[in-house]
Coordinates of C-alpha atoms in Angstrom, one line a residue:
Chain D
X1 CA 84.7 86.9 90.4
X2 CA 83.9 83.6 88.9
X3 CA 81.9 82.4 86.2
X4 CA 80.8 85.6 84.6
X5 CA 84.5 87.0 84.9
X6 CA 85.4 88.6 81.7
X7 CA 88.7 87.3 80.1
X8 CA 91.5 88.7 81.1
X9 CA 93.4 91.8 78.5
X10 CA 96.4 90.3 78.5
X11 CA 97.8 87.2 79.2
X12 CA 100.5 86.3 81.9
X13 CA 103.3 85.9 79.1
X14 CA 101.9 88.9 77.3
X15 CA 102.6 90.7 80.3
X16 CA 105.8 89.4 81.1
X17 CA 106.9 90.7 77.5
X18 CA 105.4 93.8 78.1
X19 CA 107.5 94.4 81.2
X20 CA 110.8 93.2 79.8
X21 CA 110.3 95.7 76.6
X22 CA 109.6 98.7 78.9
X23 CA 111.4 98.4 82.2
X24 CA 114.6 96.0 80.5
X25 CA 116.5 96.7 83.6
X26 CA 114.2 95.9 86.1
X27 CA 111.9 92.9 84.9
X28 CA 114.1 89.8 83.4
X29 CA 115.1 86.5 83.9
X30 CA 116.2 86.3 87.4
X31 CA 115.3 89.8 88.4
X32 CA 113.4 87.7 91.5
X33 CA 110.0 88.2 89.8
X34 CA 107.7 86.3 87.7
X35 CA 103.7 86.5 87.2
X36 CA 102.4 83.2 88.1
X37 CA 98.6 83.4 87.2
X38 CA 96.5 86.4 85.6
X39 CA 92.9 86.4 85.4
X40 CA 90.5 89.8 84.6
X41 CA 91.9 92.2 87.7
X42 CA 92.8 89.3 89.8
X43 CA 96.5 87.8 89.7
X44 CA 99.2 86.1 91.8
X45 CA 103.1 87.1 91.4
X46 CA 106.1 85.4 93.1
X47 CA 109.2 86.5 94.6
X48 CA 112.0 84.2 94.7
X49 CA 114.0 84.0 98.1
X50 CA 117.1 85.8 98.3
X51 CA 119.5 86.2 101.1
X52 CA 120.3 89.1 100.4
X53 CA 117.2 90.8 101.2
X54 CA 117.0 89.2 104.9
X55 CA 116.9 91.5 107.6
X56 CA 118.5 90.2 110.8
X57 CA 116.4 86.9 112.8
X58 CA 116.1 86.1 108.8
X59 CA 112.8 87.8 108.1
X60 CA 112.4 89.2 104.4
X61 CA 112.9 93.4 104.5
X62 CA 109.8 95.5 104.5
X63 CA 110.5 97.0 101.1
X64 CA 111.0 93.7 99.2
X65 CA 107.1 93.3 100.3
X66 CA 106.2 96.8 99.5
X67 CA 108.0 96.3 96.0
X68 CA 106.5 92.9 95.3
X69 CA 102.7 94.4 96.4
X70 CA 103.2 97.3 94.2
X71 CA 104.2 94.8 91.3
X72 CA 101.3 92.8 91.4
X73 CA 99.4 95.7 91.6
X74 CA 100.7 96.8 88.5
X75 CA 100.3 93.3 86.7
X76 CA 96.7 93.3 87.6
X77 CA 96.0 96.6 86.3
X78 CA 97.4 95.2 82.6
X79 CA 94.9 92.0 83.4
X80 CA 92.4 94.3 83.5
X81 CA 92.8 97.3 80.7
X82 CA 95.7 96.3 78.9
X83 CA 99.2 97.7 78.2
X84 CA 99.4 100.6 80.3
X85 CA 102.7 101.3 81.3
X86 CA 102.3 104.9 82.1
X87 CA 99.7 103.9 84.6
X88 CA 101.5 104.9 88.6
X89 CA 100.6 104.5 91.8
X90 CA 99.2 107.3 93.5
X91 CA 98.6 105.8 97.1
X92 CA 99.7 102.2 98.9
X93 CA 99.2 101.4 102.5
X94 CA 100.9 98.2 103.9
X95 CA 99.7 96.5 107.2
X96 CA 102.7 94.3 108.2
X97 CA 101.4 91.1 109.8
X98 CA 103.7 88.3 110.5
X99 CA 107.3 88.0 110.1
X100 CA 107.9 86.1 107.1
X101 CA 109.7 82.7 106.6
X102 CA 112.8 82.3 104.8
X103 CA 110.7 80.9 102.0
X104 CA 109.9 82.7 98.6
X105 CA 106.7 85.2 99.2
X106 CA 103.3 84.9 97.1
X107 CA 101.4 88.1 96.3
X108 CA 97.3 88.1 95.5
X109 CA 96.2 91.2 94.0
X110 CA 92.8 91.8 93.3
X111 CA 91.1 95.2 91.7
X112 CA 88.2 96.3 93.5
X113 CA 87.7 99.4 91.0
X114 CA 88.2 100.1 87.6
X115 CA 87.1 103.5 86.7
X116 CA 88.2 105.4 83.9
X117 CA 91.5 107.5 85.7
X118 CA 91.8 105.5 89.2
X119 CA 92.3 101.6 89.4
X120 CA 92.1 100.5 93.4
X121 CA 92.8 97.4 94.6
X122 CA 94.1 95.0 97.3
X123 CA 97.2 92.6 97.7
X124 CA 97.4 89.6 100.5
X125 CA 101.2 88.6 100.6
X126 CA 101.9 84.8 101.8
X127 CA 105.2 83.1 102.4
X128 CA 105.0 80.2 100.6
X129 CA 103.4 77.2 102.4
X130 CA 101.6 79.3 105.0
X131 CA 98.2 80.5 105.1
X132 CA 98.1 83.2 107.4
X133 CA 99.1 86.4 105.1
X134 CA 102.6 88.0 106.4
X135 CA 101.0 91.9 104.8
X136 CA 98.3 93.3 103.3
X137 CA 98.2 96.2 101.1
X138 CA 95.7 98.5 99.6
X139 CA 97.0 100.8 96.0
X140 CA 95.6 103.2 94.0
X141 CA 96.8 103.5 90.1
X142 CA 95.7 106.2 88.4
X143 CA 95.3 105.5 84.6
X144 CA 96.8 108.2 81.7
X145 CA 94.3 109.6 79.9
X146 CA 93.4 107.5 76.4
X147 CA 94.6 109.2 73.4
Chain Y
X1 CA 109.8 121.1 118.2
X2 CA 112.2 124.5 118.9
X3 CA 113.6 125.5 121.8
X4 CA 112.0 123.0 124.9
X5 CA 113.2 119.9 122.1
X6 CA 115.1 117.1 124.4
X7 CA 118.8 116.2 122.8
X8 CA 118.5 113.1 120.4
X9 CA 119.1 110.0 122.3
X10 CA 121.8 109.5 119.7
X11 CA 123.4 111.2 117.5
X12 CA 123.7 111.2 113.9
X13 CA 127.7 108.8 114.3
X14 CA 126.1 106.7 116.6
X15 CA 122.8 106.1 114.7
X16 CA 125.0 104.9 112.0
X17 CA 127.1 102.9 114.0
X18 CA 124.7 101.0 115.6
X19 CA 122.7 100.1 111.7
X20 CA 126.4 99.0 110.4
X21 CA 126.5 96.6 113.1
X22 CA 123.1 95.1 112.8
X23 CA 122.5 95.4 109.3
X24 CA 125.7 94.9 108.0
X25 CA 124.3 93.8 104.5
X26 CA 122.4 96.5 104.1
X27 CA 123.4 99.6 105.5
X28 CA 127.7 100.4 104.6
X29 CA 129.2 103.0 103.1
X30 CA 128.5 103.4 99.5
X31 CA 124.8 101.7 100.7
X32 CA 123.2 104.4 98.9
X33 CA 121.4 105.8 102.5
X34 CA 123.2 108.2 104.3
X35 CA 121.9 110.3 107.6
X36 CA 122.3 114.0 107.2
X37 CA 120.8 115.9 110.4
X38 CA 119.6 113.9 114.0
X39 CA 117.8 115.8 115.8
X40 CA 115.3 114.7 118.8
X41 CA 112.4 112.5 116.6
X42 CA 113.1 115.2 113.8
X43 CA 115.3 113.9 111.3
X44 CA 117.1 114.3 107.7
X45 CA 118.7 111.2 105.5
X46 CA 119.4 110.9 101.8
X47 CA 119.1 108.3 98.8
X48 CA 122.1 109.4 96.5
X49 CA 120.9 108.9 92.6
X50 CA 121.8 105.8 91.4
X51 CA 120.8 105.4 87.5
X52 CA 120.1 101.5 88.6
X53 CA 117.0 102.9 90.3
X54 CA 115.8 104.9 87.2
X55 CA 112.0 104.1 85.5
X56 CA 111.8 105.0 81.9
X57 CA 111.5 108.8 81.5
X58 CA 113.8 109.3 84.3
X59 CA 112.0 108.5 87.7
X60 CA 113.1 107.0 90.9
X61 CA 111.2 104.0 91.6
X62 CA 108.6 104.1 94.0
X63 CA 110.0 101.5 96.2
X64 CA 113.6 103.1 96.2
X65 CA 110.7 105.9 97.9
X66 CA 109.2 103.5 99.9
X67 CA 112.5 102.3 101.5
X68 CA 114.1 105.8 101.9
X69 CA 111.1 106.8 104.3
X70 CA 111.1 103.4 105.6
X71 CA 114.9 104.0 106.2
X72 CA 114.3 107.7 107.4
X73 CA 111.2 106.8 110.3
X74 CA 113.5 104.1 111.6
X75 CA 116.3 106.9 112.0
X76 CA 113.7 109.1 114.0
X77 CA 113.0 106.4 115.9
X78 CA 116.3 105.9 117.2
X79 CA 116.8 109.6 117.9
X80 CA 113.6 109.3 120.1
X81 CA 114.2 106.2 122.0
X82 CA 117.8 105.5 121.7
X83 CA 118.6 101.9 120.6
X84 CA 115.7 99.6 119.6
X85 CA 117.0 97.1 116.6
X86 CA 113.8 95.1 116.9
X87 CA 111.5 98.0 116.2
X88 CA 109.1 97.1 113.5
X89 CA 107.2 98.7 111.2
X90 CA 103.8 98.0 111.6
X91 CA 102.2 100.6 109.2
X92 CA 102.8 102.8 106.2
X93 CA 101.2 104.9 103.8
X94 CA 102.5 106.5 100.7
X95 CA 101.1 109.4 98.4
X96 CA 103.2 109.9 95.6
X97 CA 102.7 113.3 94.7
X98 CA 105.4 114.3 91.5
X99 CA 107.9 112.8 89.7
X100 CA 111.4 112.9 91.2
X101 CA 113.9 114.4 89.0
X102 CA 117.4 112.5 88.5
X103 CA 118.9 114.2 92.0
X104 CA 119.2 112.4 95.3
X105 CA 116.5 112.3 97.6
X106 CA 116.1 114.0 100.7
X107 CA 113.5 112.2 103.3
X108 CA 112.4 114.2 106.3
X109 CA 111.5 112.5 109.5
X110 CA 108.8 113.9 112.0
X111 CA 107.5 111.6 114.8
X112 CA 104.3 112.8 116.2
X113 CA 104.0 110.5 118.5
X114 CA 106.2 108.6 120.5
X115 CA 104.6 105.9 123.3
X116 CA 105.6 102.7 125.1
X117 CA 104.2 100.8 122.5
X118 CA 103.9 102.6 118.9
X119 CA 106.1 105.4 117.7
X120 CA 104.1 107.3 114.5
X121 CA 105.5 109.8 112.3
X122 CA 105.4 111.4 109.0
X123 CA 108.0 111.9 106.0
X124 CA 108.2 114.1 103.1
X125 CA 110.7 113.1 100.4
X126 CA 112.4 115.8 98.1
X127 CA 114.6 115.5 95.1
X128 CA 116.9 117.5 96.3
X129 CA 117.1 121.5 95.2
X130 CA 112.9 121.2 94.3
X131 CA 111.0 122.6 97.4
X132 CA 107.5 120.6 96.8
X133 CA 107.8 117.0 98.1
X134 CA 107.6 113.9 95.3
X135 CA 105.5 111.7 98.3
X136 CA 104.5 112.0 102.1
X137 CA 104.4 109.5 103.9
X138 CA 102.5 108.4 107.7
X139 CA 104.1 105.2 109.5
X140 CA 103.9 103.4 112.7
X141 CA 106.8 101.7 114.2
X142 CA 106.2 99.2 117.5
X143 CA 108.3 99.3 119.9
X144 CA 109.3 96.3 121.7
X145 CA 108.7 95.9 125.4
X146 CA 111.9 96.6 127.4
X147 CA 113.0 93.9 129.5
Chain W
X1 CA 103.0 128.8 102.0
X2 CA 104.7 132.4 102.7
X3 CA 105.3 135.3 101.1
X4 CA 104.7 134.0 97.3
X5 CA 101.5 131.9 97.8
X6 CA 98.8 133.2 95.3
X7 CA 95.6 134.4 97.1
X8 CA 92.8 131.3 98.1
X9 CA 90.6 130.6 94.8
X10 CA 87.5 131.6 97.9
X11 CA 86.9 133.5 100.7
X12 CA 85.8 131.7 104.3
X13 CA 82.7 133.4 103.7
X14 CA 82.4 132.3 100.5
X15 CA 82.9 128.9 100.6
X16 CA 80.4 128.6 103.9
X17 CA 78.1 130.3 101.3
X18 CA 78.5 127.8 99.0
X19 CA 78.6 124.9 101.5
X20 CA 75.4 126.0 103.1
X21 CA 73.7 126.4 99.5
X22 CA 74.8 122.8 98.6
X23 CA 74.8 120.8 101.8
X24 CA 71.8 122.5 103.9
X25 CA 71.2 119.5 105.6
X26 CA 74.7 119.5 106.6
X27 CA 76.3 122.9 107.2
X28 CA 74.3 125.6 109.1
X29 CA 74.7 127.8 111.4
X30 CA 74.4 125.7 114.9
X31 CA 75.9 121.9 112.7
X32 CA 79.2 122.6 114.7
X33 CA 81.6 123.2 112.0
X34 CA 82.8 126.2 110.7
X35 CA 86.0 128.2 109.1
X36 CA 88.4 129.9 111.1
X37 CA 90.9 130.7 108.4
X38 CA 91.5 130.5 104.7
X39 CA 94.6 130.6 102.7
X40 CA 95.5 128.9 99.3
X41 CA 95.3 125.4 100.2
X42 CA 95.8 126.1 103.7
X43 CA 93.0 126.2 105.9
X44 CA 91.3 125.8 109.6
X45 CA 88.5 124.7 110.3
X46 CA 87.0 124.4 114.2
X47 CA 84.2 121.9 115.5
X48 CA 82.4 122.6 118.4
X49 CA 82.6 120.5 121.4
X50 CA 79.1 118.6 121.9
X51 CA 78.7 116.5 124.9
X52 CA 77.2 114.2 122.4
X53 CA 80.0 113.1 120.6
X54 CA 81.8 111.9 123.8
X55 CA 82.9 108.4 124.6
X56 CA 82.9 106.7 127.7
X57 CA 86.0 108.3 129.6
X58 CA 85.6 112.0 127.8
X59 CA 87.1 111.3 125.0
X60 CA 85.7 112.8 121.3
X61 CA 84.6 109.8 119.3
X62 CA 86.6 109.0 116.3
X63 CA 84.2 109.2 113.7
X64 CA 83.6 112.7 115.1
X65 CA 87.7 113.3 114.2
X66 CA 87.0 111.7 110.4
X67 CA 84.2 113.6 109.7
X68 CA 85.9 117.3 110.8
X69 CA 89.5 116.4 108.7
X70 CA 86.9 115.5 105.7
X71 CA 85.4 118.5 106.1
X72 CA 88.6 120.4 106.4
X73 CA 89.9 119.0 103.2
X74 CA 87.1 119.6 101.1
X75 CA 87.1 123.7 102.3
X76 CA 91.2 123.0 101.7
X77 CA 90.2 122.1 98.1
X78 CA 87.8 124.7 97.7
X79 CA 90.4 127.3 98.4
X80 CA 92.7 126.4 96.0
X81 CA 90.3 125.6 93.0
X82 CA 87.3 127.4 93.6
X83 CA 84.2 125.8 93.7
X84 CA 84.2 122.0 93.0
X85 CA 81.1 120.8 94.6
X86 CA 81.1 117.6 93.2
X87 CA 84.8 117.0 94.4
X88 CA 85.0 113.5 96.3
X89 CA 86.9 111.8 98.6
X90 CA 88.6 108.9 97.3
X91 CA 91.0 107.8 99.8
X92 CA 91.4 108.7 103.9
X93 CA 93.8 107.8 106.1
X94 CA 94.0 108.6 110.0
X95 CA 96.3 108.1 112.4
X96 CA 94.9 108.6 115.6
X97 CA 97.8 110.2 118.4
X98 CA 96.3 111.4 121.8
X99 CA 92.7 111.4 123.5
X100 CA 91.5 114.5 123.0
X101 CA 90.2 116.3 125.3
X102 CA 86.8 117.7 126.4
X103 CA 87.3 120.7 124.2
X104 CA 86.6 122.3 120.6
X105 CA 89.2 120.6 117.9
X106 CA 90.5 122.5 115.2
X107 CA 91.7 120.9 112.2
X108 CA 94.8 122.2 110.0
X109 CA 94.4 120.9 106.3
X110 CA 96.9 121.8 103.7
X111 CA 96.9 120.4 100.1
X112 CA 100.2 119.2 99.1
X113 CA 99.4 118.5 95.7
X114 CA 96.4 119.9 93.5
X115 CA 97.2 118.0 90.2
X116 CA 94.3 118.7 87.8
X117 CA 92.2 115.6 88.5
X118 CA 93.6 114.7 92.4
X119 CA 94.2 116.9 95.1
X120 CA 96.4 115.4 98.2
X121 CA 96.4 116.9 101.6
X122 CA 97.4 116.4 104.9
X123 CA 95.2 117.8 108.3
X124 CA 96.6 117.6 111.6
X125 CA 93.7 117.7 114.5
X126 CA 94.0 119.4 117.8
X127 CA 92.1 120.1 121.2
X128 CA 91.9 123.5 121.3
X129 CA 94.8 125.0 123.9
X130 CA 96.6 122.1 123.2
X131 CA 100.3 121.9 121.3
X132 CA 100.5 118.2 120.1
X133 CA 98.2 117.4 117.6
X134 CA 95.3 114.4 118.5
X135 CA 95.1 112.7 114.8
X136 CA 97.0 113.0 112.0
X137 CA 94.7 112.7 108.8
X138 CA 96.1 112.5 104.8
X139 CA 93.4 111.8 101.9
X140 CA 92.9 112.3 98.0
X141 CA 90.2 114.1 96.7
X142 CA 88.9 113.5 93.1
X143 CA 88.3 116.7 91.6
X144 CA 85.8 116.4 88.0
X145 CA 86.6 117.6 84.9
X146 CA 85.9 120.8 83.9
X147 CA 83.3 121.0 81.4
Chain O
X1 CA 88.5 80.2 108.4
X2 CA 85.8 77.7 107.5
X3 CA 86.1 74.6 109.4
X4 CA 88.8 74.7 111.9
X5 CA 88.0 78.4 112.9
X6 CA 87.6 78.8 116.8
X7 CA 83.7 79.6 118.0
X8 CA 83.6 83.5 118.6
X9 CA 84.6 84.7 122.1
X10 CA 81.3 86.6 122.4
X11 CA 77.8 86.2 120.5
X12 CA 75.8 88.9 118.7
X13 CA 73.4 89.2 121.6
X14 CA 76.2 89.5 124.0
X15 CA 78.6 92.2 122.3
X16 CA 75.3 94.0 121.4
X17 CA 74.7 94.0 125.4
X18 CA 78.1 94.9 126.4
X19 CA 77.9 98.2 123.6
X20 CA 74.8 99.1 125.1
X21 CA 75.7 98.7 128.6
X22 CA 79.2 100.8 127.6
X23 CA 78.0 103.2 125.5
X24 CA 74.3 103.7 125.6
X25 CA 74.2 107.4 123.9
X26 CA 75.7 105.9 121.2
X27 CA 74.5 102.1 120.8
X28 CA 71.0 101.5 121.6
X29 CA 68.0 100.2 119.7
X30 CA 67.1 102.8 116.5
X31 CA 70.4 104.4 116.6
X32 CA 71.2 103.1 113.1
X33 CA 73.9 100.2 113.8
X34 CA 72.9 96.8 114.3
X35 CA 74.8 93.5 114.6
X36 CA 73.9 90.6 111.5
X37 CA 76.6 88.0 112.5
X38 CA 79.2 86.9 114.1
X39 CA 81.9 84.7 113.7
X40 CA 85.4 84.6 115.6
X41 CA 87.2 87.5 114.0
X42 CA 84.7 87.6 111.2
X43 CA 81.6 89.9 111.5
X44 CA 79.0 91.8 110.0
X45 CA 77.1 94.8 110.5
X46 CA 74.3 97.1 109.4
X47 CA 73.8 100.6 108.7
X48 CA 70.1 101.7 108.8
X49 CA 69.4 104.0 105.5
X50 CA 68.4 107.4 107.0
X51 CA 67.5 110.2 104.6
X52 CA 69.5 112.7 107.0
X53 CA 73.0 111.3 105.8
X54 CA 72.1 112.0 102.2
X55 CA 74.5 114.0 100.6
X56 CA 73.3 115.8 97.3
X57 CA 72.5 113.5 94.7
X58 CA 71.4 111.2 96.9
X59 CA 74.8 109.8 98.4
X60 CA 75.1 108.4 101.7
X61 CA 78.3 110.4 103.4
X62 CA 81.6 109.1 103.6
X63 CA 81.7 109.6 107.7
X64 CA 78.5 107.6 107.7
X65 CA 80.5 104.4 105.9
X66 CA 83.7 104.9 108.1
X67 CA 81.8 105.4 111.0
X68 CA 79.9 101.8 110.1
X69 CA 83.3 100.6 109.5
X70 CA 84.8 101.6 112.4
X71 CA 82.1 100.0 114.3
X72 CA 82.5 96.5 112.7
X73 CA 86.0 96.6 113.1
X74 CA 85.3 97.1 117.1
X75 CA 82.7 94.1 116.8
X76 CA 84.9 91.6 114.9
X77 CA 87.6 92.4 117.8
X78 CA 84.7 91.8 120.8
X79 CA 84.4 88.6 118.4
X80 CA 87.9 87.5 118.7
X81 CA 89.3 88.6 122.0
X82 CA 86.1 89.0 124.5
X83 CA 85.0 92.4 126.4
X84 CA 87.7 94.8 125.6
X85 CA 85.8 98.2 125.4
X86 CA 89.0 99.9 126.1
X87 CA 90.6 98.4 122.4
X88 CA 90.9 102.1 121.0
X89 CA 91.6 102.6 116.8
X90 CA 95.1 103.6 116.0
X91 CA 94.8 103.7 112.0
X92 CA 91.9 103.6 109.6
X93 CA 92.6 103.6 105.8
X94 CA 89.7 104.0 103.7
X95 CA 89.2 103.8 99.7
X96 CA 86.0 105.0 98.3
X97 CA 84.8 103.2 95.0
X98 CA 81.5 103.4 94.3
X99 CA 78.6 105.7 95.2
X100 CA 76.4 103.9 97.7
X101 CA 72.6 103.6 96.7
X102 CA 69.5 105.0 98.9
X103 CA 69.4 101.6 100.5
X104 CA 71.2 100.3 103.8
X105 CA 74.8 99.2 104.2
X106 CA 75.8 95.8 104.9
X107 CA 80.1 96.0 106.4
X108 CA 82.0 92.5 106.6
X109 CA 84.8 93.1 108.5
X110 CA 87.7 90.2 108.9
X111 CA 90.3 90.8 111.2
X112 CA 94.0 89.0 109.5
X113 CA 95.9 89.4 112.6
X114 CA 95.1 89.4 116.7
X115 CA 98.1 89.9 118.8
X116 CA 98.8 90.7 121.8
X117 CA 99.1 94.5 121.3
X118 CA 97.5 94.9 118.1
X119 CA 94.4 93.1 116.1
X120 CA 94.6 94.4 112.4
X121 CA 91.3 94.0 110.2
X122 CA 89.8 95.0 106.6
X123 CA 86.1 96.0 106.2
X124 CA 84.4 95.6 103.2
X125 CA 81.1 98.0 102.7
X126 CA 78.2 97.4 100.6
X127 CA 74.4 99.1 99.6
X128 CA 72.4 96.1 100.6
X129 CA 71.6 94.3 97.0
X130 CA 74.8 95.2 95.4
X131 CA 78.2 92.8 94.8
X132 CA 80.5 95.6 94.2
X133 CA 81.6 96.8 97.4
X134 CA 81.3 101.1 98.0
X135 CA 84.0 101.0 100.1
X136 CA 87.3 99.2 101.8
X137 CA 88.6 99.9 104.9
X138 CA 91.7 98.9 106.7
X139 CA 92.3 99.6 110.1
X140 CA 94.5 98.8 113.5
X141 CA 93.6 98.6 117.3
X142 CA 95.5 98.8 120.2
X143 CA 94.6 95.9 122.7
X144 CA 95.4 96.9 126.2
X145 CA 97.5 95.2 128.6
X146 CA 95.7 93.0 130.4
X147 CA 95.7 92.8 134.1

């Protein structure tokens, strides 16, 4: 987006506390993920390698990915309107590309809408150190109603 | 399918068999996944509640969704084709559709198509005892060349 | 559906009524789609084969396949909400199964979900006379708020 | 790609000979598509505005943008793998964002994988003079066997 990017609504630690307070059981420290970098609709997240979610051949399972796409998803949608932990998914489609290394995987969400019910956007997930994307997804949020 | 249906190419012991020895981390009794009903490319597993998985306000997660009809194609796979380990999945979309309740989860497999090269099939997931589905989901699975 | 499903919010007639008053450029007697059947978000919908939508080898263009299933989920919607003109696709996904064949394809859409600002479906394209299905669409419409 | 990326397998002039030569009821000169640029696996195309797709309010139709999509996606995979004119679509994912204005359409298409079986692509759609795309589109083709 660039220059004329609008700040983001929440910072990356802002949205880290955010997570913890609401979903206490799923986001903490050492849950695997953490938000790396937040800008207006446009973010990066990390999963940390863990053996336990290889599949055989040592490839990283297909639902660690979808879990870490949808994350970032969500984290983006907070960079762009703020705490909104009602917000769900309504739709994700994952293209698996390339097996992934034994290496901790990067995910780059970026929103391409931001209407007033339905946030879409788009998330290019790397193993670390490569630059060919191992997935790509597309998600839908749809957004609660302001009261 | 009805009447003219071929027998699976495995049955339902087998099936589970063969994911205990290849996935040994992953899929054991107590896993959480379990296969209810094989049938040729037509099949039934279940998620069985685990409060670990739980959302504030009650839901399943959408990845525990996610890897249920993940888990569920690559079951109707196997009924199709017989053993294929390496089969990947290449494809999915998900359309969340209502909240689960706190029950297990029922996933039923359908493959449409089965060819030398892609498998695709559809699964609607059901907290079990509601008879509207919680998501649907299309997939692709490709199949590796026999040798 | 079955035995409890309420009756469709329109007609057949009806909604090609209200298609034809809205879309005249579109839908018309001759345009090559039309309504076979209408239930409460469960309908069919038939296009005629045109030897100008063929692709080298026979086979019904794609785009041909998109444009009937969108067509069929928008008559899907109208027969479970009444009329919704300014209902829009937001998302479309297509799996594409078998070459059809050098026949009419009918289209069954059926709404899984009409929430009060999304309606999911799923539409399953055939050649006429033939049993397994040629494409294999699901899509969101966004229905507007009442006023 | 940028600097190290691979000169395309074909030029505009040449895929635009081979589409006409392959399918000349559906690609010749004033049928609405043309070819912009082409780079290895990254493409673009144009739509022609035509007052017949208009949908009321002045819309262009969403089979009109997955058509154009469609057909970059088949031009960015001339682009990368030479004359294939058998590659056939398996999946197409499409999210619409924006309403498109009475202007032309401009679709970048990328492809992010191209295996042996399967080249896998996004499309990004946009009314000419615009920075927000209207649409994103994912899709799959099958590459066959060579021989």
């Amino acid at each position: 987006m660039g220059a004329g990017m609008p700040a983001p609504a929440l910072s990356a630690d802002e949205i880290a506390e955010l997570l913890h307070a609401e979903f206490p059981q799923a986001f903490f420290p050492g849950c695997g993920h953490s938000i790396e970098r937040v800008e207006h609709g446009d973010v990066r997240v990390r999963w940390t390698f863990d053996e336990g979610s290889l599949r055989p051949g040592g490839t990283v399972s297909g639902p660690t990915m979808m879990e870490l796409a949808d994350f970032a998803m969500y984290v983006a949608v907070f960079s762009a309107i703020g705490p909104q932990p009602l917000a769900v998914t309504t739709n994700l489609t994952i293209n698996f590309l390339r097996k992934p290394t034994e290496r901790d995987l990067l995910a780059d969400a970026r929103l391409m809408k931001v209407g007033k019910r339905l946030a879409v956007g788009q998330v290019a997930l790397y193993s670390e150190g490569t630059e060919e994307p191992v997935a790509h997804v597309t998600s839908t949020y749809s957004i609660p109603d302001k009261r």
